[in-house]
Amino acid sequence: SLHFLVRQHKRRRRSNRRNRLGDSMSRTPADVTIQKSALGSMRKLGRGGQATVFKLVSPPPIPGAEGQYVFKRYHKDILDESGYSLATTMPQLILHPDSMSAEDQRFVRRYTVWPQGLVVENGTAQGILMKLIPEPFFFDLKFGGVGPSERTLLEVQYLMTPESKKPERGIPAATPKDRLYLILDVLKIVDFLHRNGLVIGDFSPKNLVITNPAKGVASSGRKFTPKFLDVDAFRFAGGVPPIRQMHTPNWFPPEVRAAAILRDELIAKGASQNDVSRARAAANIQTTKSDIFKIGLLALRLLHTPRDPNEDDTQTVYVSATATSSIERLVNPRRASLLRSMLDADPDNRPSARDVLAAFSG
């Protein structure tokens, strides 16, 4: 009918105006919620522990969408556990950068893979839309010179490979100074997120990627530019995360490890449900202080030099004499002390990301 066409025209004109003016401030949860059927054609990119990822052929029909997108469809067990919180809190997280300055929005785009849309089907949340991770964050992983190489995300975990083994695997070399600059850049992102009321939670060297220096994309004299993945598990301080925040094995802060031991002891001796519930909650807690511990652990592991050239996995390195000596060679005693204090067993004694950055800016 004519009435229907007029309504459609007005709706299209408002949408075009938003896209033309970049008026993201006017976006609502409805603008960033999209039916799965509206995504169009897609092809499977890969499957992980929490989700399967598909690449969309065309940009999704959400305001301002351009470029290449992926659909991260969560597995059934994740949706059974977190479907409600995903539906209620994800739009808030997606829209959070809209309230930021243009400069801060550029920062978000540069250093994170921020969720762009919530995908629903039959009234229930299914997953999220994200921009496709750009090509500079990939490298060709070799397998000891045997067989073809495999295009792989350059996760920061690969920097922990012994330098002597990197050439045969196609992994870029990194000097101690390169690693220190990377740590400071990661702290810059952490400070930004914390100042914006966000807790990272599950941090590991698999959910932080870096640019491949062979592709010549870093700036400001840096060899690597970092970017955070898995923003869908970030949460607002005091709020509920869209997807449950996990602790990656070997990245447990000491206060969480102690709470987990207490939880297991209470369960074993048949303690009351209230006591067990309190201990279980303490073992699951994630805060800005636990974020700082994990970034301190990243610094330790990045600056650790394996004694054994065949040591591939530095995940279990908590106390490393070579990391301590590397830090002391790189920085003055005050800065070295601050870096080490990020790993303090008492969360209240850990510095903020801003404290550490301030010490390095002087």
Short mmCIF file of C-alpha atoms in Angstrom, two decimals:
data_model
loop_
_atom_site.label_atom_id
_atom_site.label_comp_id
_atom_site.label_asym_id
_atom_site.label_seq_id
_atom_site.Cartn_x
_atom_site.Cartn_y
_atom_site.Cartn_z
CA SER A 1 0.00 0.00 0.00
CA LEU A 2 0.96 3.67 -0.35
CA HIS A 3 1.06 4.03 3.44
CA PHE A 4 3.50 1.11 3.68
CA LEU A 5 5.75 2.56 0.94
CA VAL A 6 5.87 5.95 2.68
CA ARG A 7 6.90 4.26 5.95
CA GLN A 8 9.58 2.26 4.16
CA HIS A 9 10.89 5.41 2.44
CA LYS A 10 11.13 7.29 5.76
CA ARG A 11 12.88 4.38 7.42
CA ARG A 12 15.37 4.12 4.53
CA ARG A 13 15.98 7.86 4.60
CA ARG A 14 16.72 7.77 8.34
CA SER A 15 19.10 4.84 7.83
CA ASN A 16 20.85 6.60 4.93
CA ARG A 17 21.19 9.75 7.00
CA ARG A 18 22.81 7.77 9.82
CA ASN A 19 25.27 6.17 7.42
CA ARG A 20 26.03 9.44 5.65
CA LEU A 21 26.58 11.51 8.80
CA GLY A 22 28.18 8.73 10.85
CA ASP A 23 25.60 9.48 13.51
CA SER A 24 26.46 6.43 15.60
CA MET A 25 25.22 8.20 18.74
CA SER A 26 21.65 7.55 17.57
CA ARG A 27 22.10 3.77 17.32
CA THR A 28 19.96 1.58 19.56
CA PRO A 29 20.11 -2.13 20.48
CA ALA A 30 17.58 -2.74 17.69
CA ASP A 31 20.03 -1.27 15.15
CA VAL A 32 22.73 -3.80 16.07
CA THR A 33 20.47 -6.84 16.42
CA ILE A 34 20.04 -8.80 13.21
CA GLN A 35 18.15 -11.91 12.16
CA LYS A 36 20.39 -14.79 11.11
CA SER A 37 18.35 -15.13 7.92
CA ALA A 38 19.39 -11.59 6.92
CA LEU A 39 23.12 -12.41 6.87
CA GLY A 40 22.99 -13.85 3.36
CA SER A 41 25.56 -16.27 1.99
CA MET A 42 28.57 -17.24 4.11
CA ARG A 43 31.33 -19.80 4.21
CA LYS A 44 32.89 -21.59 7.17
CA LEU A 45 36.32 -20.28 8.24
CA GLY A 46 37.00 -22.47 11.26
CA ARG A 47 35.77 -23.99 14.50
CA GLY A 48 37.04 -23.36 18.04
CA GLY A 49 36.19 -24.41 21.56
CA GLN A 50 33.33 -21.91 21.92
CA ALA A 51 32.11 -21.19 18.41
CA THR A 52 32.22 -21.75 14.66
CA VAL A 53 33.20 -18.76 12.53
CA PHE A 54 31.74 -17.98 9.10
CA LYS A 55 32.77 -15.29 6.62
CA LEU A 56 29.90 -13.27 5.16
CA VAL A 57 29.86 -12.70 1.40
CA SER A 58 28.31 -9.21 1.78
CA PRO A 59 28.30 -6.63 4.63
CA PRO A 60 25.38 -7.21 7.04
CA PRO A 61 22.38 -4.84 6.93
CA ILE A 62 23.26 -2.83 10.04
CA PRO A 63 23.87 0.95 10.12
CA GLY A 64 27.32 1.93 8.85
CA ALA A 65 28.38 -1.61 7.88
CA GLU A 66 31.17 -1.76 5.31
CA GLY A 67 34.03 -4.10 4.51
CA GLN A 68 34.24 -7.79 5.37
CA TYR A 69 32.48 -9.39 8.33
CA VAL A 70 32.39 -12.73 10.10
CA PHE A 71 29.61 -14.43 12.06
CA LYS A 72 30.77 -16.12 15.28
CA ARG A 73 28.08 -18.71 16.02
CA TYR A 74 28.37 -20.09 19.56
CA HIS A 75 28.07 -23.79 20.24
CA LYS A 76 24.90 -25.09 21.88
CA ASP A 77 26.47 -25.60 25.31
CA ILE A 78 27.65 -21.98 25.39
CA LEU A 79 24.20 -20.73 24.37
CA ASP A 80 22.50 -22.97 26.94
CA GLU A 81 24.68 -21.44 29.65
CA SER A 82 24.98 -17.82 28.45
CA GLY A 83 22.20 -17.24 25.93
CA TYR A 84 20.20 -14.91 28.18
CA SER A 85 23.17 -12.77 29.27
CA LEU A 86 24.37 -12.67 25.66
CA ALA A 87 21.01 -11.30 24.49
CA THR A 88 20.72 -8.73 27.27
CA THR A 89 24.29 -7.45 27.65
CA MET A 90 25.92 -7.86 24.22
CA PRO A 91 24.08 -4.90 22.60
CA GLN A 92 25.32 -2.70 25.46
CA LEU A 93 28.91 -3.81 24.81
CA ILE A 94 28.53 -3.36 21.03
CA LEU A 95 27.22 0.20 21.47
CA HIS A 96 29.74 1.21 24.14
CA PRO A 97 32.21 2.90 21.72
CA ASP A 98 29.37 5.09 20.38
CA SER A 99 29.64 7.25 23.51
CA MET A 100 33.40 7.75 23.00
CA SER A 101 35.23 10.53 21.20
CA ALA A 102 36.17 10.02 17.55
CA GLU A 103 39.80 9.51 18.63
CA ASP A 104 38.85 6.83 21.15
CA GLN A 105 36.67 5.09 18.56
CA ARG A 106 39.71 4.92 16.26
CA PHE A 107 41.68 3.43 19.17
CA VAL A 108 39.02 0.73 19.61
CA ARG A 109 39.11 -0.14 15.89
CA ARG A 110 42.92 -0.25 15.81
CA TYR A 111 43.56 -2.33 18.91
CA THR A 112 40.51 -4.61 19.31
CA VAL A 113 38.19 -6.82 17.30
CA TRP A 114 35.07 -5.22 18.78
CA PRO A 115 31.70 -7.01 18.33
CA GLN A 116 29.54 -5.25 15.72
CA GLY A 117 26.17 -6.98 15.95
CA LEU A 118 24.09 -9.54 17.84
CA VAL A 119 22.66 -12.32 15.66
CA VAL A 120 19.34 -13.85 16.68
CA GLU A 121 17.13 -16.63 15.33
CA ASN A 122 13.61 -17.49 16.46
CA GLY A 123 13.90 -14.90 19.21
CA THR A 124 17.09 -16.31 20.78
CA ALA A 125 20.71 -15.14 20.55
CA GLN A 126 22.96 -17.23 18.29
CA GLY A 127 26.22 -15.30 18.05
CA ILE A 128 27.87 -12.04 17.07
CA LEU A 129 29.16 -10.20 14.04
CA MET A 130 32.75 -8.94 13.90
CA LYS A 131 34.96 -7.33 11.30
CA LEU A 132 37.26 -9.79 9.55
CA ILE A 133 40.76 -9.73 11.10
CA PRO A 134 43.01 -7.92 8.58
CA GLU A 135 45.69 -9.75 6.60
CA PRO A 136 48.68 -8.10 8.39
CA PHE A 137 47.86 -10.15 11.51
CA PHE A 138 48.61 -13.45 9.74
CA PHE A 139 51.82 -15.31 8.89
CA ASP A 140 52.75 -18.54 7.12
CA LEU A 141 53.45 -21.15 9.78
CA LYS A 142 55.98 -23.74 8.63
CA PHE A 143 56.24 -27.25 10.03
CA GLY A 144 59.97 -27.81 10.30
CA GLY A 145 60.46 -27.44 6.56
CA VAL A 146 58.22 -30.43 5.89
CA GLY A 147 55.12 -29.97 3.75
CA PRO A 148 53.26 -26.76 2.90
CA SER A 149 53.00 -23.82 5.27
CA GLU A 150 49.66 -22.84 6.82
CA ARG A 151 48.25 -19.30 6.95
CA THR A 152 47.90 -18.68 10.67
CA LEU A 153 46.93 -15.84 13.00
CA LEU A 154 50.09 -14.38 14.55
CA GLU A 155 49.07 -14.91 18.18
CA VAL A 156 51.47 -13.52 20.76
CA GLN A 157 52.10 -17.09 21.96
CA TYR A 158 54.34 -17.59 18.91
CA LEU A 159 56.79 -14.99 20.23
CA MET A 160 57.44 -17.36 23.15
CA THR A 161 59.01 -19.89 20.79
CA PRO A 162 62.81 -20.06 21.27
CA GLU A 163 64.54 -17.69 18.83
CA SER A 164 66.65 -20.54 17.43
CA LYS A 165 63.51 -22.38 16.32
CA LYS A 166 61.68 -19.42 14.78
CA PRO A 167 63.28 -19.44 11.29
CA GLU A 168 62.29 -23.05 10.63
CA ARG A 169 58.69 -22.25 11.62
CA GLY A 170 58.39 -18.90 9.83
CA ILE A 171 57.86 -16.97 13.09
CA PRO A 172 59.23 -13.40 13.20
CA ALA A 173 62.24 -12.74 15.41
CA ALA A 174 61.83 -10.44 18.42
CA THR A 175 64.57 -8.77 20.47
CA PRO A 176 64.09 -8.09 24.19
CA LYS A 177 63.48 -4.43 23.30
CA ASP A 178 60.80 -5.42 20.75
CA ARG A 179 59.11 -7.46 23.46
CA LEU A 180 59.26 -4.63 26.01
CA TYR A 181 57.68 -2.19 23.54
CA LEU A 182 54.94 -4.75 22.90
CA ILE A 183 54.29 -5.12 26.64
CA LEU A 184 53.96 -1.33 26.98
CA ASP A 185 51.57 -1.17 24.02
CA VAL A 186 49.45 -3.93 25.56
CA LEU A 187 49.41 -1.98 28.85
CA LYS A 188 48.21 1.07 26.90
CA ILE A 189 45.21 -0.93 25.64
CA VAL A 190 44.55 -2.38 29.11
CA ASP A 191 44.63 1.11 30.63
CA PHE A 192 42.14 2.31 28.00
CA LEU A 193 39.77 -0.60 28.68
CA HIS A 194 39.98 -0.20 32.46
CA ARG A 195 39.34 3.55 32.21
CA ASN A 196 36.25 2.71 30.19
CA GLY A 197 34.93 0.46 32.95
CA LEU A 198 35.77 -2.87 31.30
CA VAL A 199 37.34 -6.04 32.72
CA ILE A 200 39.18 -8.26 30.21
CA GLY A 201 38.89 -11.45 32.24
CA ASP A 202 40.12 -14.40 30.22
CA PHE A 203 43.52 -13.27 28.98
CA SER A 204 45.97 -15.61 27.31
CA PRO A 205 48.59 -15.36 24.55
CA LYS A 206 46.03 -16.90 22.16
CA ASN A 207 43.54 -14.03 22.36
CA LEU A 208 46.08 -11.30 21.61
CA VAL A 209 47.37 -11.07 18.04
CA ILE A 210 50.17 -8.94 16.60
CA THR A 211 51.06 -7.64 13.17
CA ASN A 212 53.51 -9.53 11.01
CA PRO A 213 56.56 -7.24 10.57
CA ALA A 214 57.18 -8.83 7.14
CA LYS A 215 54.06 -6.94 6.01
CA GLY A 216 55.42 -3.58 7.20
CA VAL A 217 52.39 -2.32 9.08
CA ALA A 218 53.62 -1.29 12.57
CA SER A 219 54.29 2.36 13.38
CA SER A 220 56.09 4.61 15.88
CA GLY A 221 59.28 2.58 15.68
CA ARG A 222 57.52 -0.55 16.94
CA LYS A 223 58.03 -3.94 15.35
CA PHE A 224 54.58 -5.24 16.36
CA THR A 225 51.10 -3.75 16.79
CA PRO A 226 48.81 -5.73 19.14
CA LYS A 227 45.07 -6.34 18.79
CA PHE A 228 42.74 -7.96 21.37
CA LEU A 229 40.41 -10.75 20.27
CA ASP A 230 37.49 -12.25 22.20
CA VAL A 231 36.04 -8.89 23.28
CA ASP A 232 32.70 -10.72 23.58
CA ALA A 233 33.89 -12.03 26.97
CA PHE A 234 34.79 -8.56 28.30
CA ARG A 235 32.39 -7.23 30.89
CA PHE A 236 31.57 -3.95 32.56
CA ALA A 237 32.97 -3.76 36.09
CA GLY A 238 30.18 -4.83 38.43
CA GLY A 239 28.16 -6.34 35.57
CA VAL A 240 27.60 -9.75 34.01
CA PRO A 241 29.71 -10.74 30.97
CA PRO A 242 27.85 -11.68 27.75
CA ILE A 243 29.80 -14.97 27.72
CA ARG A 244 31.19 -16.50 30.92
CA GLN A 245 34.71 -15.28 31.61
CA MET A 246 37.10 -18.20 31.90
CA HIS A 247 40.63 -18.54 33.28
CA THR A 248 43.06 -20.05 30.79
CA PRO A 249 45.08 -22.89 32.42
CA ASN A 250 48.41 -21.67 33.85
CA TRP A 251 47.08 -18.07 33.88
CA PHE A 252 45.29 -18.22 37.24
CA PRO A 253 46.01 -15.30 39.60
CA PRO A 254 47.09 -16.55 43.06
CA GLU A 255 43.88 -15.32 44.74
CA VAL A 256 41.82 -17.34 42.26
CA ARG A 257 44.04 -20.40 42.66
CA ALA A 258 43.65 -20.21 46.47
CA ALA A 259 39.86 -19.87 46.13
CA ALA A 260 39.73 -22.88 43.80
CA ILE A 261 41.71 -25.01 46.31
CA LEU A 262 39.34 -23.92 49.11
CA ARG A 263 36.31 -24.70 46.92
CA ASP A 264 37.57 -28.23 46.24
CA GLU A 265 38.36 -28.79 49.94
CA LEU A 266 34.89 -27.64 50.98
CA ILE A 267 33.23 -29.91 48.42
CA ALA A 268 35.38 -32.87 49.52
CA LYS A 269 34.41 -32.49 53.19
CA GLY A 270 30.72 -31.93 52.46
CA ALA A 271 30.49 -28.28 53.55
CA SER A 272 27.22 -26.38 53.38
CA GLN A 273 25.90 -25.29 50.00
CA ASN A 274 26.28 -21.63 51.03
CA ASP A 275 29.97 -22.06 51.85
CA VAL A 276 30.61 -23.96 48.61
CA SER A 277 28.73 -21.33 46.58
CA ARG A 278 30.76 -18.50 48.12
CA ALA A 279 34.03 -20.32 47.41
CA ARG A 280 32.92 -21.14 43.86
CA ALA A 281 32.08 -17.46 43.24
CA ALA A 282 35.49 -16.38 44.56
CA ALA A 283 37.20 -18.90 42.24
CA ASN A 284 35.38 -17.40 39.24
CA ILE A 285 35.98 -13.73 40.02
CA GLN A 286 37.65 -11.50 37.44
CA THR A 287 38.71 -7.91 38.18
CA THR A 288 41.03 -5.22 36.90
CA LYS A 289 43.53 -6.55 39.48
CA SER A 290 43.41 -10.06 38.00
CA ASP A 291 43.83 -8.47 34.55
CA ILE A 292 47.02 -6.78 35.77
CA PHE A 293 48.39 -10.06 37.14
CA LYS A 294 47.85 -11.74 33.77
CA ILE A 295 49.54 -8.91 31.86
CA GLY A 296 52.43 -9.13 34.34
CA LEU A 297 52.62 -12.83 33.59
CA LEU A 298 52.65 -12.03 29.87
CA ALA A 299 55.63 -9.70 30.47
CA LEU A 300 57.46 -12.41 32.41
CA ARG A 301 56.85 -15.03 29.74
CA LEU A 302 57.76 -12.73 26.85
CA LEU A 303 61.06 -11.83 28.52
CA HIS A 304 61.89 -15.42 29.54
CA THR A 305 64.76 -17.01 27.63
CA PRO A 306 64.56 -20.82 27.63
CA ARG A 307 67.76 -22.56 28.77
CA ASP A 308 66.82 -25.58 26.66
CA PRO A 309 66.69 -24.69 22.93
CA ASN A 310 64.10 -27.45 22.49
CA GLU A 311 61.71 -25.85 25.00
CA ASP A 312 58.65 -24.89 22.96
CA ASP A 313 56.16 -24.08 25.67
CA THR A 314 56.80 -21.29 28.16
CA GLN A 315 53.25 -21.46 29.50
CA THR A 316 54.44 -23.04 32.74
CA VAL A 317 57.10 -20.40 33.44
CA TYR A 318 56.08 -18.51 36.55
CA VAL A 319 59.46 -17.77 38.10
CA SER A 320 62.14 -17.14 35.52
CA ALA A 321 65.65 -15.97 36.37
CA THR A 322 66.29 -15.11 32.72
CA ALA A 323 63.15 -12.93 32.59
CA THR A 324 64.26 -11.08 35.73
CA SER A 325 67.74 -10.47 34.32
CA SER A 326 66.27 -9.36 30.97
CA ILE A 327 64.05 -6.82 32.74
CA GLU A 328 66.99 -5.52 34.76
CA ARG A 329 69.10 -5.10 31.61
CA LEU A 330 66.30 -3.29 29.79
CA VAL A 331 65.00 -0.86 32.40
CA ASN A 332 66.04 1.02 35.52
CA PRO A 333 65.36 -0.45 39.01
CA ARG A 334 62.18 1.58 39.59
CA ARG A 335 60.61 0.38 36.36
CA ALA A 336 61.77 -3.19 36.94
CA SER A 337 60.19 -3.14 40.40
CA LEU A 338 56.88 -1.92 38.98
CA LEU A 339 56.82 -4.63 36.31
CA ARG A 340 57.48 -7.29 38.96
CA SER A 341 54.84 -5.86 41.31
CA MET A 342 52.16 -6.64 38.71
CA LEU A 343 52.62 -10.24 39.89
CA ASP A 344 52.24 -9.45 43.61
CA ALA A 345 50.30 -12.17 45.45
CA ASP A 346 48.19 -9.45 47.11
CA PRO A 347 45.89 -7.87 44.49
CA ASP A 348 45.88 -4.57 46.40
CA ASN A 349 49.65 -4.25 45.95
CA ARG A 350 49.50 -4.50 42.16
CA PRO A 351 49.89 -1.23 40.25
CA SER A 352 47.35 -0.08 37.69
CA ALA A 353 48.26 -0.13 34.01
CA ARG A 354 48.40 3.66 34.20
CA ASP A 355 50.92 3.50 37.09
CA VAL A 356 53.27 1.36 35.00
CA LEU A 357 52.89 3.51 31.87
CA ALA A 358 53.54 6.67 33.89
CA ALA A 359 56.84 5.23 35.14
CA PHE A 360 57.91 4.54 31.54
CA SER A 361 56.90 7.95 30.23
CA GLY A 362 59.25 9.88 32.49
#
